[in-house]
PDB file of C-alpha atoms in Angstrom:
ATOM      1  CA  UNK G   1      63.431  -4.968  -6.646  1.00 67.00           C
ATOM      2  CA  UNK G   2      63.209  -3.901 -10.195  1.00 76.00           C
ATOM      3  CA  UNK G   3      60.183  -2.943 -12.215  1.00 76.00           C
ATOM      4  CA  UNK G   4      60.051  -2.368 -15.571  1.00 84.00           C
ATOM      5  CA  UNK G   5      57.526  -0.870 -17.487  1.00 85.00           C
ATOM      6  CA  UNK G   6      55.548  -4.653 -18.601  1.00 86.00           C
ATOM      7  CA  UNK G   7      55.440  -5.060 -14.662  1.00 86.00           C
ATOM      8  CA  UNK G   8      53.543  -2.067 -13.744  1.00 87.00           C
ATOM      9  CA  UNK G   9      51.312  -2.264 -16.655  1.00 92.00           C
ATOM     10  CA  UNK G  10      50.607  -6.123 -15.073  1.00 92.00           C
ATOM     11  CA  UNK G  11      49.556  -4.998 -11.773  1.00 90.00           C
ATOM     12  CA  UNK G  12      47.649  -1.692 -13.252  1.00 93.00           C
ATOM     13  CA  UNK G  13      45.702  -4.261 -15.529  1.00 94.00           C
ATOM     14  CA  UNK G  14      45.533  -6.802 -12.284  1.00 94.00           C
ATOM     15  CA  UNK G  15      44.455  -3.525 -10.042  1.00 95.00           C
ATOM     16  CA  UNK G  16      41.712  -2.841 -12.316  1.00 95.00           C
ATOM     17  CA  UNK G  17      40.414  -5.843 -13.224  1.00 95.00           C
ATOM     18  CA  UNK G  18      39.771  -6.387  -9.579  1.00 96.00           C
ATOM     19  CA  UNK G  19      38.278  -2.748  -9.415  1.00 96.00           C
ATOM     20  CA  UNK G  20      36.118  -3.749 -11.649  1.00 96.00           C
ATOM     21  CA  UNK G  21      35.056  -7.188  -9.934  1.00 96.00           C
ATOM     22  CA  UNK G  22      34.341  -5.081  -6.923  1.00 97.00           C
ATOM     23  CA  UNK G  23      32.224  -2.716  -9.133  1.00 97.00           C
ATOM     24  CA  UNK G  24      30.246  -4.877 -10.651  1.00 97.00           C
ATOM     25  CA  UNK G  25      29.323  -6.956  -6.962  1.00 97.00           C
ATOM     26  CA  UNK G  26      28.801  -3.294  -6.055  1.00 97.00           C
ATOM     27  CA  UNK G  27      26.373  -2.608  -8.745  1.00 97.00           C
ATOM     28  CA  UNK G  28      24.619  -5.719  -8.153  1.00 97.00           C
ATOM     29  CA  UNK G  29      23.977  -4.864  -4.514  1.00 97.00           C
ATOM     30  CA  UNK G  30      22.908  -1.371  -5.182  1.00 97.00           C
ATOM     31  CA  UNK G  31      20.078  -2.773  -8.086  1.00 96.00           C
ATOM     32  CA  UNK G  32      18.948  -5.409  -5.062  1.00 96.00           C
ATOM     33  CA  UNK G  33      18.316  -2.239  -2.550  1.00 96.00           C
ATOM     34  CA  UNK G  34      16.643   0.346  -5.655  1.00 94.00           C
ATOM     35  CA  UNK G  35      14.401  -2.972  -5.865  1.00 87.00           C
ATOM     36  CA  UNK G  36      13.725  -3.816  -1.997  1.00 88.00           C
ATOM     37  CA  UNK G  37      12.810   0.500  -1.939  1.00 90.00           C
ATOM     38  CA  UNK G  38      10.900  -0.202  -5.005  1.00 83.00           C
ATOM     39  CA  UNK G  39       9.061  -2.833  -3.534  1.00 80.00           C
ATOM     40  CA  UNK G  40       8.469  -0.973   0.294  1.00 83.00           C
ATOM     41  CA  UNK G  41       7.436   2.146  -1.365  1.00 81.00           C
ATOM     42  CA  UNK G  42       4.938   0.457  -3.161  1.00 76.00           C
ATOM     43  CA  UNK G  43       3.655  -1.096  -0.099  1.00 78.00           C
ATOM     44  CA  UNK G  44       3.141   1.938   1.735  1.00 80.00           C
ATOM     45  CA  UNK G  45      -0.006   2.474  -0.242  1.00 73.00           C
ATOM     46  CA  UNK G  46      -1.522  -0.766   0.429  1.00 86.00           C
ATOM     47  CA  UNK G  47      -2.158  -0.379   4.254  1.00 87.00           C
ATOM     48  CA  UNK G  48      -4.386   2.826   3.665  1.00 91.00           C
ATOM     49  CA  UNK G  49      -6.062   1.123   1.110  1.00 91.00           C
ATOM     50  CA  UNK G  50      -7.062  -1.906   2.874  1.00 92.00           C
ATOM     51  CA  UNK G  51      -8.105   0.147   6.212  1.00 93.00           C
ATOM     52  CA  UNK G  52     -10.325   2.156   3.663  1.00 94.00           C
ATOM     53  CA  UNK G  53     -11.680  -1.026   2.289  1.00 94.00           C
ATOM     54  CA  UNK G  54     -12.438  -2.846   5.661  1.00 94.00           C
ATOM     55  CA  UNK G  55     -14.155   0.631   6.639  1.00 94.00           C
ATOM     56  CA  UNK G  56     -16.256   0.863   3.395  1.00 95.00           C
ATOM     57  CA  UNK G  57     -17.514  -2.374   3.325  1.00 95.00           C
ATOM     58  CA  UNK G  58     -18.522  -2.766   7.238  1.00 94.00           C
ATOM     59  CA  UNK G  59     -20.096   1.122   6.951  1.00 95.00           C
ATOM     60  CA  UNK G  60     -22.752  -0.805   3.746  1.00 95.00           C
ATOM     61  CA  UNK G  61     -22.722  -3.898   6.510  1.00 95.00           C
ATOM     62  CA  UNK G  62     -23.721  -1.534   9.591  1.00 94.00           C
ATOM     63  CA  UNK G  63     -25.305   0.480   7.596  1.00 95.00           C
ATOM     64  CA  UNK G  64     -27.676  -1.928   6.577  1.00 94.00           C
ATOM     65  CA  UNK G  65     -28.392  -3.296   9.777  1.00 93.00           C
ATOM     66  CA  UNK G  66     -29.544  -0.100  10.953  1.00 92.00           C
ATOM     67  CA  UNK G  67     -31.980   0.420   8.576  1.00 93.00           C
ATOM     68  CA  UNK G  68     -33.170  -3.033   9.362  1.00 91.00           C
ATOM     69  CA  UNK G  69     -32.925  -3.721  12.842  1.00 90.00           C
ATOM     70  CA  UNK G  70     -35.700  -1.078  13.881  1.00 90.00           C
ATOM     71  CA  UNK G  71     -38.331  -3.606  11.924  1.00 90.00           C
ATOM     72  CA  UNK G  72     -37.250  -6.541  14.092  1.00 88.00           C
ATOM     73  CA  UNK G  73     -39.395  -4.854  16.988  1.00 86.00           C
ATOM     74  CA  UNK G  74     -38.814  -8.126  19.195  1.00 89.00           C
ATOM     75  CA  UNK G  75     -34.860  -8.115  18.619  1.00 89.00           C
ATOM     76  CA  UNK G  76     -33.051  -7.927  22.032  1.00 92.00           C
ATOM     77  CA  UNK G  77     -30.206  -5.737  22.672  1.00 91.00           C
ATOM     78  CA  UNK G  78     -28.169  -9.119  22.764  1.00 94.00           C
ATOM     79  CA  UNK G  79     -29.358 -10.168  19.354  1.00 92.00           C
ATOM     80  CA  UNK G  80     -28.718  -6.797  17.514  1.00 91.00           C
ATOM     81  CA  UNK G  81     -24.554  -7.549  18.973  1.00 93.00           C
ATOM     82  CA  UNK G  82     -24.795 -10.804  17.692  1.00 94.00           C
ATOM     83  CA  UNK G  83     -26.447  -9.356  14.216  1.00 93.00           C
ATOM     84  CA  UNK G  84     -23.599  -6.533  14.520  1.00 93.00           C
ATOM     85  CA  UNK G  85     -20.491  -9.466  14.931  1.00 95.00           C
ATOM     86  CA  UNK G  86     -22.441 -11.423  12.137  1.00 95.00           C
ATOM     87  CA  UNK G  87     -22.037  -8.743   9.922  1.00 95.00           C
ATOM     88  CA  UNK G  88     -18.617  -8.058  11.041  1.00 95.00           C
ATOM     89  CA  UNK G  89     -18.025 -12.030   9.999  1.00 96.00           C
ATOM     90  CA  UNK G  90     -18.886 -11.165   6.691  1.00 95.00           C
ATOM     91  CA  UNK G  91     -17.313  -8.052   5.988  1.00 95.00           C
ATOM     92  CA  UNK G  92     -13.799 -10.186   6.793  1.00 96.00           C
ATOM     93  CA  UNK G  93     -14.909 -13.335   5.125  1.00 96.00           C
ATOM     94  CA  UNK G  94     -15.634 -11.303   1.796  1.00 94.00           C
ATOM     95  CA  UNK G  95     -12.629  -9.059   1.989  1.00 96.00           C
ATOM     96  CA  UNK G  96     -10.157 -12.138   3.211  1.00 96.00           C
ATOM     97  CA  UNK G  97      -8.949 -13.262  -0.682  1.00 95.00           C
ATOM     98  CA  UNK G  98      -8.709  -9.743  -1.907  1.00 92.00           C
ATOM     99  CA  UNK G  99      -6.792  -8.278   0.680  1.00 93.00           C
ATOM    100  CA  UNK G 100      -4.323 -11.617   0.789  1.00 92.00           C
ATOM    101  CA  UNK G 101      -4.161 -11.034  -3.241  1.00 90.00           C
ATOM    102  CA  UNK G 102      -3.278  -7.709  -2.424  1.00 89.00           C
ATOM    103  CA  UNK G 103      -0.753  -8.122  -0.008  1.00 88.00           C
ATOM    104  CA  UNK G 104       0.980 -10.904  -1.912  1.00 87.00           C
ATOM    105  CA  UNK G 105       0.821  -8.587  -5.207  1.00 87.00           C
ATOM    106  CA  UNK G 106       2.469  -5.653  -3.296  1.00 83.00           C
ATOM    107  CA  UNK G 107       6.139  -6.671  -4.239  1.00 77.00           C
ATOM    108  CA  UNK G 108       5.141  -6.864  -7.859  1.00 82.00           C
ATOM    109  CA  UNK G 109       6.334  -4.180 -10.439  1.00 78.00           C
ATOM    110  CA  UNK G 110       2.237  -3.089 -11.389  1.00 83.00           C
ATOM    111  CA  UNK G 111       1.148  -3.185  -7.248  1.00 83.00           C
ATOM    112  CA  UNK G 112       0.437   0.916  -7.714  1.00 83.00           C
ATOM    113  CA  UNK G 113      -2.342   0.210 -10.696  1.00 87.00           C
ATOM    114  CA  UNK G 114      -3.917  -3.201  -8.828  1.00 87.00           C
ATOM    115  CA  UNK G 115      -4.108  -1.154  -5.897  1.00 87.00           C
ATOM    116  CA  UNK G 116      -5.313   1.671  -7.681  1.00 88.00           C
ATOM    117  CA  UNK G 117      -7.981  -0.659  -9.560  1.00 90.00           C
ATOM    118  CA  UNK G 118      -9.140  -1.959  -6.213  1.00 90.00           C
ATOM    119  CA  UNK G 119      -9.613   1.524  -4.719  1.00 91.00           C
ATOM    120  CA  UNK G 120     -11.718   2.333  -7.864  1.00 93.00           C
ATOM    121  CA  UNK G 121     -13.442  -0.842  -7.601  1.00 92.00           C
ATOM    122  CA  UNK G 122     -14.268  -0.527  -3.804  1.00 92.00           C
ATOM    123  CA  UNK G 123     -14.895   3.359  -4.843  1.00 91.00           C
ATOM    124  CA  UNK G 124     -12.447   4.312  -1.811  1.00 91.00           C
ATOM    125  CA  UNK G 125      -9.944   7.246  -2.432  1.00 84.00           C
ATOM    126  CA  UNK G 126      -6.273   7.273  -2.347  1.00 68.00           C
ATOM    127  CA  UNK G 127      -4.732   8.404   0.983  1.00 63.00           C
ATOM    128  CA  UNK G 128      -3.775  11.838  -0.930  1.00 57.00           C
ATOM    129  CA  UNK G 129      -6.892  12.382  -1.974  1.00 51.00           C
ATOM    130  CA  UNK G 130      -8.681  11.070   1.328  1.00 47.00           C
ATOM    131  CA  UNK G 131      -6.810  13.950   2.912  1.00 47.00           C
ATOM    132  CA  UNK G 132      -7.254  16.454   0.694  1.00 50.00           C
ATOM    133  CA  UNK G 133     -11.240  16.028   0.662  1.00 48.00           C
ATOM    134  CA  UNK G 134     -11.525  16.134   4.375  1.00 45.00           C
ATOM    135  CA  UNK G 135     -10.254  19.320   4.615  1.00 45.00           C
ATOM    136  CA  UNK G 136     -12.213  22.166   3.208  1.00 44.00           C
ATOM    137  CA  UNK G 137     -10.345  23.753   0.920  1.00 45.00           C
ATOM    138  CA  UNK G 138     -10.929  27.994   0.228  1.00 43.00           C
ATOM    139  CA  UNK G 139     -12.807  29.301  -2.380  1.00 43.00           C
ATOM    140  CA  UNK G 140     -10.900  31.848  -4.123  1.00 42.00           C
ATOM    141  CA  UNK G 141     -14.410  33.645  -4.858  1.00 40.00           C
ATOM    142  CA  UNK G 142     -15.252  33.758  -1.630  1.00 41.00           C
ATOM    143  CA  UNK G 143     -14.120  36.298   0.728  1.00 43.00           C
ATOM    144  CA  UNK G 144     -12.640  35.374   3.999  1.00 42.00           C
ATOM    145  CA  UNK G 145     -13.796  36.696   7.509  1.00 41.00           C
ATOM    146  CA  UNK G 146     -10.929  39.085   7.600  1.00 43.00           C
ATOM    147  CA  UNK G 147     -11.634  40.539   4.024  1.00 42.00           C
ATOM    148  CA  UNK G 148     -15.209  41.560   4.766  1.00 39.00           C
TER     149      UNK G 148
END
């Protein structure tokens, strides 16, 4: 077989116009995955947020009924439970829409600032931030044990 020079230039333009075919499928693949990533990191936030949620709202609920409870002198250990699961009832019949909003806004592009928002509006803290304030952090001014 002879080639001349118009043949090799036909399967160099043939090679790498299927190079580029491949490219571009591999280009759309890789902007499917940076948006699946997208959308998974942003859910990582929401469980924390939710559990913080639940945990605010039934701590007002329980809360609540302990302040109260000790004025229903005649309330039996069995009715406190069933004030206790009645309050529980609440707690996820309030928080059901929100937290299915939530979840079902997760995927979307502004999930960080709605779940932000809610954390404000539920006045729970970020994960970050619940961490950080549960552990005491040093005072710079103040000495340690092994300095005095």
């Amino acid at each position: 077989f002879l080639y001349d020079v118009d043949d090799l230039t036909k399967v160099a333009e043939d090679n790498l116009a299927a190079r580029r075919k491949e490219a571009d499928a591999a280009e759309r693949i890789v902007a499917i995955e940076v948006e699946e990533f997208a959308t998974w990191r942003r859910t990582l936030d929401l469980a924390p947020t939710i559990v913080a949620i639940r945990e605010r709202v039934a701590s007002i609920v329980h809360a609540e009924l302990s302040r109260t409870t000790p004025r229903l002198r005649d309330l039996s250990d069995d009715d406190r439970r069933a004030l206790e699961r009645m309050g529980d009832a609440i707690v996820a019949k309030i928080l059901h829409h929100p937290i299915r909003e939530l979840k079902q806004a997760a995927s979307e592009p502004d999930a960080t600032s709605l779940i932000a928002t809610t954390r404000r509006l539920f006045s729970v803290d970020a994960p970050a931030e619940a961490a950080e304030s549960a552990t005491p952090k040093a005072d710079a001014r103040t000495p340690s044990r092994t300095e005095s």
